[in-house]
CSV table of N, CA and C in Angstrom, one decimal:
chain,number,residue,atom,x,y,z
G,1,MET,N,-45.8,-28.0,-29.5
G,1,MET,CA,-45.9,-28.0,-28.1
G,1,MET,C,-47.4,-28.0,-27.7
G,2,LYS,N,-47.7,-29.0,-26.8
G,2,LYS,CA,-49.0,-29.1,-26.2
G,2,LYS,C,-49.0,-28.4,-24.9
G,3,LYS,N,-50.0,-27.5,-24.6
G,3,LYS,CA,-50.0,-26.8,-23.4
G,3,LYS,C,-51.1,-27.4,-22.5
G,4,LEU,N,-50.6,-27.9,-21.3
G,4,LEU,CA,-51.5,-28.6,-20.4
G,4,LEU,C,-51.7,-27.7,-19.1
G,5,LEU,N,-52.9,-27.6,-18.7
G,5,LEU,CA,-53.2,-26.8,-17.5
G,5,LEU,C,-53.9,-27.8,-16.5
G,6,PHE,N,-53.3,-27.9,-15.3
G,6,PHE,CA,-53.8,-28.8,-14.3
G,6,PHE,C,-54.5,-28.0,-13.2
G,7,ILE,N,-55.7,-28.3,-12.8
G,7,ILE,CA,-56.5,-27.6,-11.9
G,7,ILE,C,-57.0,-28.4,-10.7
G,8,CYS,N,-56.8,-27.9,-9.5
G,8,CYS,CA,-57.4,-28.6,-8.3
G,8,CYS,C,-58.0,-27.4,-7.5
G,9,SER,N,-58.1,-27.7,-6.2
G,9,SER,CA,-58.8,-26.6,-5.3
G,9,SER,C,-57.8,-25.5,-4.9
G,10,LYS,N,-56.8,-25.9,-4.2
G,10,LYS,CA,-55.9,-24.9,-3.6
G,10,LYS,C,-54.6,-24.7,-4.3
G,11,ASN,N,-54.3,-25.5,-5.3
G,11,ASN,CA,-53.0,-25.5,-6.1
G,11,ASN,C,-51.8,-25.7,-5.1
G,12,LYS,N,-52.0,-26.6,-4.2
G,12,LYS,CA,-50.9,-26.9,-3.2
G,12,LYS,C,-50.3,-28.3,-3.4
G,13,LEU,N,-51.1,-29.3,-3.8
G,13,LEU,CA,-50.7,-30.7,-3.8
G,13,LEU,C,-50.8,-31.3,-5.2
G,14,ARG,N,-52.0,-31.6,-5.6
G,14,ARG,CA,-52.2,-32.3,-6.8
G,14,ARG,C,-51.8,-31.6,-8.1
G,15,SER,N,-52.4,-30.4,-8.3
G,15,SER,CA,-52.1,-29.7,-9.6
G,15,SER,C,-50.6,-29.3,-9.7
G,16,PRO,N,-49.9,-28.8,-8.7
G,16,PRO,CA,-48.5,-28.5,-8.8
G,16,PRO,C,-47.7,-29.8,-9.0
G,17,THR,N,-48.1,-30.9,-8.5
G,17,THR,CA,-47.4,-32.2,-8.7
G,17,THR,C,-47.5,-32.5,-10.2
G,18,ALA,N,-48.7,-32.5,-10.7
G,18,ALA,CA,-48.9,-32.8,-12.2
G,18,ALA,C,-48.1,-31.8,-13.0
G,19,GLU,N,-48.1,-30.5,-12.7
G,19,GLU,CA,-47.3,-29.6,-13.5
G,19,GLU,C,-45.8,-29.9,-13.5
G,20,ALA,N,-45.3,-30.3,-12.3
G,20,ALA,CA,-43.9,-30.7,-12.2
G,20,ALA,C,-43.6,-32.0,-13.0
G,21,VAL,N,-44.4,-33.0,-12.8
G,21,VAL,CA,-44.2,-34.3,-13.5
G,21,VAL,C,-44.2,-34.1,-15.0
G,22,PHE,N,-45.1,-33.5,-15.6
G,22,PHE,CA,-45.3,-33.4,-17.0
G,22,PHE,C,-44.4,-32.3,-17.7
G,23,SER,N,-43.9,-31.4,-16.9
G,23,SER,CA,-42.9,-30.4,-17.4
G,23,SER,C,-41.6,-31.1,-17.9
G,24,GLU,N,-41.4,-32.3,-17.4
G,24,GLU,CA,-40.2,-33.1,-17.8
G,24,GLU,C,-40.3,-33.7,-19.2
G,25,TYR,N,-41.5,-33.7,-19.7
G,25,TYR,CA,-41.7,-34.4,-21.0
G,25,TYR,C,-41.5,-33.4,-22.2
G,26,GLU,N,-40.7,-33.9,-23.2
G,26,GLU,CA,-40.5,-33.1,-24.4
G,26,GLU,C,-41.8,-32.9,-25.1
G,27,GLY,N,-42.0,-31.7,-25.6
G,27,GLY,CA,-43.2,-31.3,-26.3
G,27,GLY,C,-44.4,-30.9,-25.5
G,28,LEU,N,-44.2,-30.8,-24.2
G,28,LEU,CA,-45.3,-30.4,-23.3
G,28,LEU,C,-44.9,-29.1,-22.5
G,29,GLU,N,-45.8,-28.2,-22.5
G,29,GLU,CA,-45.7,-27.1,-21.5
G,29,GLU,C,-46.8,-27.2,-20.5
G,30,THR,N,-46.4,-26.9,-19.3
G,30,THR,CA,-47.4,-27.2,-18.2
G,30,THR,C,-47.6,-26.0,-17.3
G,31,ASP,N,-48.8,-25.9,-16.7
G,31,ASP,CA,-49.1,-24.8,-15.7
G,31,ASP,C,-50.1,-25.5,-14.8
G,32,SER,N,-50.3,-24.8,-13.7
G,32,SER,CA,-51.3,-25.3,-12.7
G,32,SER,C,-51.9,-24.1,-12.0
G,33,ALA,N,-53.2,-24.4,-11.5
G,33,ALA,CA,-53.9,-23.3,-10.8
G,33,ALA,C,-54.9,-24.0,-9.9
G,34,GLY,N,-55.5,-23.2,-9.0
G,34,GLY,CA,-56.5,-23.6,-8.1
G,34,GLY,C,-57.8,-22.8,-8.3
G,35,LEU,N,-58.9,-23.5,-8.0
G,35,LEU,CA,-60.2,-22.9,-8.1
G,35,LEU,C,-60.7,-22.1,-6.9
G,36,ASP,N,-60.1,-22.4,-5.7
G,36,ASP,CA,-60.5,-21.7,-4.5
G,36,ASP,C,-60.0,-20.3,-4.5
G,37,ARG,N,-60.7,-19.5,-3.8
G,37,ARG,CA,-60.4,-18.0,-3.7
G,37,ARG,C,-59.0,-17.9,-3.1
G,38,TYR,N,-58.6,-18.7,-2.2
G,38,TYR,CA,-57.3,-18.6,-1.5
G,38,TYR,C,-56.3,-19.6,-2.1
G,39,ALA,N,-56.4,-20.0,-3.3
G,39,ALA,CA,-55.4,-20.9,-3.9
G,39,ALA,C,-54.1,-20.2,-4.0
G,40,GLU,N,-53.0,-21.0,-4.0
G,40,GLU,CA,-51.6,-20.5,-4.2
G,40,GLU,C,-51.5,-19.7,-5.5
G,41,VAL,N,-52.0,-20.3,-6.6
G,41,VAL,CA,-52.1,-19.6,-7.8
G,41,VAL,C,-53.6,-19.7,-8.3
G,42,PRO,N,-54.4,-18.7,-8.1
G,42,PRO,CA,-55.8,-18.7,-8.5
G,42,PRO,C,-55.9,-18.8,-10.0
G,43,LEU,N,-56.9,-19.6,-10.5
G,43,LEU,CA,-57.1,-19.8,-11.9
G,43,LEU,C,-57.5,-18.4,-12.5
G,44,SER,N,-57.0,-18.2,-13.7
G,44,SER,CA,-57.3,-16.9,-14.4
G,44,SER,C,-57.8,-17.3,-15.8
G,45,MET,N,-58.5,-16.3,-16.4
G,45,MET,CA,-58.9,-16.5,-17.8
G,45,MET,C,-57.7,-16.7,-18.8
G,46,GLU,N,-56.6,-16.0,-18.4
G,46,GLU,CA,-55.4,-16.1,-19.3
G,46,GLU,C,-54.9,-17.5,-19.3
G,47,ALA,N,-54.9,-18.1,-18.1
G,47,ALA,CA,-54.4,-19.5,-18.1
G,47,ALA,C,-55.3,-20.4,-18.9
G,48,ILE,N,-56.6,-20.2,-18.8
G,48,ILE,CA,-57.5,-21.0,-19.6
G,48,ILE,C,-57.3,-20.8,-21.1
G,49,GLN,N,-57.1,-19.6,-21.5
G,49,GLN,CA,-56.9,-19.2,-22.9
G,49,GLN,C,-55.6,-19.8,-23.4
G,50,TRP,N,-54.6,-19.9,-22.6
G,50,TRP,CA,-53.3,-20.4,-22.9
G,50,TRP,C,-53.3,-21.9,-23.2
G,51,ALA,N,-54.1,-22.6,-22.4
G,51,ALA,CA,-54.1,-24.1,-22.4
G,51,ALA,C,-54.8,-24.7,-23.7
G,52,ASP,N,-54.1,-25.8,-24.1
G,52,ASP,CA,-54.7,-26.7,-25.1
G,52,ASP,C,-55.7,-27.7,-24.5
G,53,ILE,N,-55.2,-28.3,-23.4
G,53,ILE,CA,-56.0,-29.3,-22.7
G,53,ILE,C,-56.0,-28.9,-21.2
G,54,ILE,N,-57.2,-28.9,-20.6
G,54,ILE,CA,-57.4,-28.6,-19.2
G,54,ILE,C,-57.7,-29.9,-18.4
G,55,PHE,N,-56.9,-30.2,-17.4
G,55,PHE,CA,-57.2,-31.4,-16.6
G,55,PHE,C,-57.7,-30.9,-15.2
G,56,VAL,N,-58.8,-31.4,-14.8
G,56,VAL,CA,-59.3,-31.2,-13.4
G,56,VAL,C,-59.2,-32.5,-12.6
G,57,MET,N,-59.0,-32.3,-11.3
G,57,MET,CA,-58.8,-33.5,-10.5
G,57,MET,C,-60.1,-34.2,-10.1
G,58,GLU,N,-61.2,-33.5,-10.0
G,58,GLU,CA,-62.5,-34.0,-9.5
G,58,GLU,C,-63.7,-33.4,-10.3
G,59,LYS,N,-64.8,-34.1,-10.3
G,59,LYS,CA,-66.0,-33.6,-11.0
G,59,LYS,C,-66.4,-32.3,-10.5
G,60,SER,N,-66.3,-32.1,-9.2
G,60,SER,CA,-66.7,-30.8,-8.6
G,60,SER,C,-65.8,-29.6,-9.2
G,61,HIS,N,-64.6,-29.9,-9.5
G,61,HIS,CA,-63.7,-28.9,-10.2
G,61,HIS,C,-64.3,-28.6,-11.6
G,62,LYS,N,-64.7,-29.6,-12.3
G,62,LYS,CA,-65.2,-29.4,-13.6
G,62,LYS,C,-66.5,-28.5,-13.6
G,63,ASN,N,-67.3,-28.8,-12.6
G,63,ASN,CA,-68.6,-28.0,-12.4
G,63,ASN,C,-68.3,-26.6,-12.1
G,64,LYS,N,-67.3,-26.4,-11.2
G,64,LYS,CA,-67.0,-25.0,-10.7
G,64,LYS,C,-66.3,-24.3,-11.9
G,65,LEU,N,-65.5,-24.9,-12.6
G,65,LEU,CA,-64.8,-24.4,-13.8
G,65,LEU,C,-65.9,-23.9,-14.8
G,66,SER,N,-66.8,-24.8,-15.1
G,66,SER,CA,-67.9,-24.5,-16.1
G,66,SER,C,-68.7,-23.3,-15.6
G,67,LYS,N,-69.0,-23.3,-14.3
G,67,LYS,CA,-69.9,-22.2,-13.7
G,67,LYS,C,-69.2,-20.9,-13.8
G,68,ASN,N,-67.9,-20.8,-13.4
G,68,ASN,CA,-67.2,-19.6,-13.2
G,68,ASN,C,-66.5,-19.1,-14.5
G,69,PHE,N,-66.2,-19.9,-15.4
G,69,PHE,CA,-65.4,-19.5,-16.6
G,69,PHE,C,-66.0,-19.9,-17.9
G,70,GLN,N,-67.3,-20.1,-18.0
G,70,GLN,CA,-68.0,-20.6,-19.2
G,70,GLN,C,-67.6,-19.9,-20.5
G,71,PRO,N,-67.5,-18.5,-20.4
G,71,PRO,CA,-67.2,-17.8,-21.7
G,71,PRO,C,-65.9,-18.2,-22.3
G,72,PHE,N,-64.9,-18.6,-21.5
G,72,PHE,CA,-63.6,-18.9,-21.9
G,72,PHE,C,-63.3,-20.4,-22.3
G,73,LEU,N,-64.3,-21.2,-22.1
G,73,LEU,CA,-64.1,-22.6,-22.3
G,73,LEU,C,-64.6,-23.2,-23.7
G,74,LYS,N,-65.0,-22.3,-24.5
G,74,LYS,CA,-65.5,-22.7,-25.9
G,74,LYS,C,-64.3,-23.4,-26.6
G,75,ASP,N,-64.6,-24.5,-27.1
G,75,ASP,CA,-63.5,-25.3,-27.9
G,75,ASP,C,-62.4,-25.8,-27.0
G,76,LYS,N,-62.5,-25.8,-25.7
G,76,LYS,CA,-61.5,-26.3,-24.8
G,76,LYS,C,-61.8,-27.7,-24.5
G,77,LYS,N,-60.7,-28.6,-24.5
G,77,LYS,CA,-60.9,-30.0,-24.0
G,77,LYS,C,-60.6,-30.0,-22.5
G,78,ILE,N,-61.6,-30.5,-21.8
G,78,ILE,CA,-61.5,-30.6,-20.3
G,78,ILE,C,-61.7,-32.0,-19.9
G,79,ILE,N,-60.7,-32.5,-19.2
G,79,ILE,CA,-60.6,-33.9,-18.8
G,79,ILE,C,-60.6,-34.0,-17.3
G,80,CYS,N,-61.5,-34.8,-16.7
G,80,CYS,CA,-61.6,-35.0,-15.3
G,80,CYS,C,-60.8,-36.3,-15.0
G,81,LEU,N,-59.8,-36.2,-14.1
G,81,LEU,CA,-58.9,-37.3,-13.8
G,81,LEU,C,-59.4,-38.2,-12.7
G,82,ASP,N,-60.4,-37.7,-11.9
G,82,ASP,CA,-61.0,-38.5,-10.8
G,82,ASP,C,-59.9,-38.8,-9.8
G,83,ILE,N,-59.1,-37.9,-9.4
G,83,ILE,CA,-58.0,-38.1,-8.4
G,83,ILE,C,-58.4,-37.3,-7.1
G,84,PRO,N,-58.7,-38.1,-6.0
G,84,PRO,CA,-59.2,-37.5,-4.8
G,84,PRO,C,-58.0,-36.7,-4.1
G,85,ASP,N,-58.4,-35.8,-3.2
G,85,ASP,CA,-57.5,-35.0,-2.4
G,85,ASP,C,-57.0,-35.8,-1.2
G,86,GLU,N,-56.1,-36.8,-1.5
G,86,GLU,CA,-55.6,-37.7,-0.4
G,86,GLU,C,-54.1,-38.0,-0.6
G,87,TYR,N,-53.5,-37.1,-1.3
G,87,TYR,CA,-52.0,-37.3,-1.6
G,87,TYR,C,-51.2,-36.1,-1.2
G,88,GLU,N,-50.0,-36.3,-0.9
G,88,GLU,CA,-49.1,-35.2,-0.6
G,88,GLU,C,-48.4,-34.7,-1.9
G,89,TYR,N,-47.8,-33.6,-1.8
G,89,TYR,CA,-47.1,-33.0,-3.0
G,89,TYR,C,-45.9,-34.0,-3.4
G,90,MET,N,-45.9,-34.3,-4.7
G,90,MET,CA,-44.9,-35.2,-5.2
G,90,MET,C,-44.8,-36.6,-4.6
G,91,GLU,N,-45.9,-37.0,-4.0
G,91,GLU,CA,-46.0,-38.4,-3.5
G,91,GLU,C,-45.9,-39.4,-4.6
G,92,PRO,N,-45.0,-40.4,-4.5
G,92,PRO,CA,-44.8,-41.4,-5.6
G,92,PRO,C,-46.1,-42.0,-6.1
G,93,ALA,N,-47.0,-42.3,-5.2
G,93,ALA,CA,-48.3,-42.9,-5.6
G,93,ALA,C,-49.1,-42.0,-6.5
G,94,LEU,N,-49.0,-40.7,-6.2
G,94,LEU,CA,-49.7,-39.7,-7.0
G,94,LEU,C,-49.1,-39.5,-8.3
G,95,ILE,N,-47.8,-39.5,-8.4
G,95,ILE,CA,-47.0,-39.4,-9.6
G,95,ILE,C,-47.4,-40.5,-10.5
G,96,GLU,N,-47.4,-41.7,-10.0
G,96,GLU,CA,-47.7,-42.9,-10.8
G,96,GLU,C,-49.1,-42.9,-11.3
G,97,LEU,N,-50.1,-42.4,-10.5
G,97,LEU,CA,-51.5,-42.3,-10.9
G,97,LEU,C,-51.6,-41.3,-12.0
G,98,PHE,N,-50.9,-40.1,-11.9
G,98,PHE,CA,-50.9,-39.2,-13.0
G,98,PHE,C,-50.4,-39.8,-14.3
G,99,LYS,N,-49.3,-40.5,-14.2
G,99,LYS,CA,-48.7,-41.1,-15.4
G,99,LYS,C,-49.7,-42.1,-16.1
G,100,GLN,N,-50.3,-42.9,-15.2
G,100,GLN,CA,-51.3,-43.9,-15.7
G,100,GLN,C,-52.5,-43.3,-16.4
G,101,LYS,N,-52.9,-42.1,-15.9
G,101,LYS,CA,-54.1,-41.5,-16.4
G,101,LYS,C,-53.9,-40.6,-17.6
G,102,VAL,N,-52.8,-39.8,-17.5
G,102,VAL,CA,-52.6,-38.7,-18.4
G,102,VAL,C,-51.8,-39.2,-19.7
G,103,LEU,N,-50.7,-40.0,-19.5
G,103,LEU,CA,-49.9,-40.3,-20.6
G,103,LEU,C,-50.7,-41.0,-21.8
G,104,PRO,N,-51.6,-42.0,-21.5
G,104,PRO,CA,-52.3,-42.6,-22.6
G,104,PRO,C,-53.2,-41.5,-23.3
G,105,LEU,N,-53.7,-40.6,-22.6
G,105,LEU,CA,-54.5,-39.5,-23.3
G,105,LEU,C,-53.7,-38.7,-24.2
G,106,LEU,N,-52.4,-38.5,-23.9
G,106,LEU,CA,-51.5,-37.7,-24.7
G,106,LEU,C,-50.8,-38.6,-25.8
G,107,LYS,N,-51.1,-39.9,-25.7
G,107,LYS,CA,-50.4,-40.9,-26.6
G,107,LYS,C,-48.9,-40.9,-26.4
G,108,ILE,N,-48.5,-40.8,-25.2
G,108,ILE,CA,-47.1,-40.9,-24.8
G,108,ILE,C,-46.8,-42.1,-24.0
G,109,LYS,N,-45.8,-42.9,-24.4
G,109,LYS,CA,-45.5,-44.1,-23.6
G,109,LYS,C,-44.7,-43.7,-22.4
G,110,LYS,N,-44.9,-44.5,-21.3
G,110,LYS,CA,-44.2,-44.3,-20.0
G,110,LYS,C,-42.7,-44.3,-20.2
């Protein structure tokens, strides 16, 4: 089982969409969280420790993650997907973008 953690700002649109989409794939466990103080599910050190791969949506998320959680990121694979905050939850275009960007990294065919 690969454990994937998806992180955005508020954990309302992008990261919960990714969590839902990839939870359907065999061999993957998914979770999501937000970096903002008022996120639906704020990021915790437990979530970071649980994850095999951490996906962030933007470079600013990677910077904030490194700044606030550095001690827990040793040996963690962090991937920036470069997906801007311009999609709705479960929007088909967002789902397609996630599949295009994430599946090749996991060596999973569409």
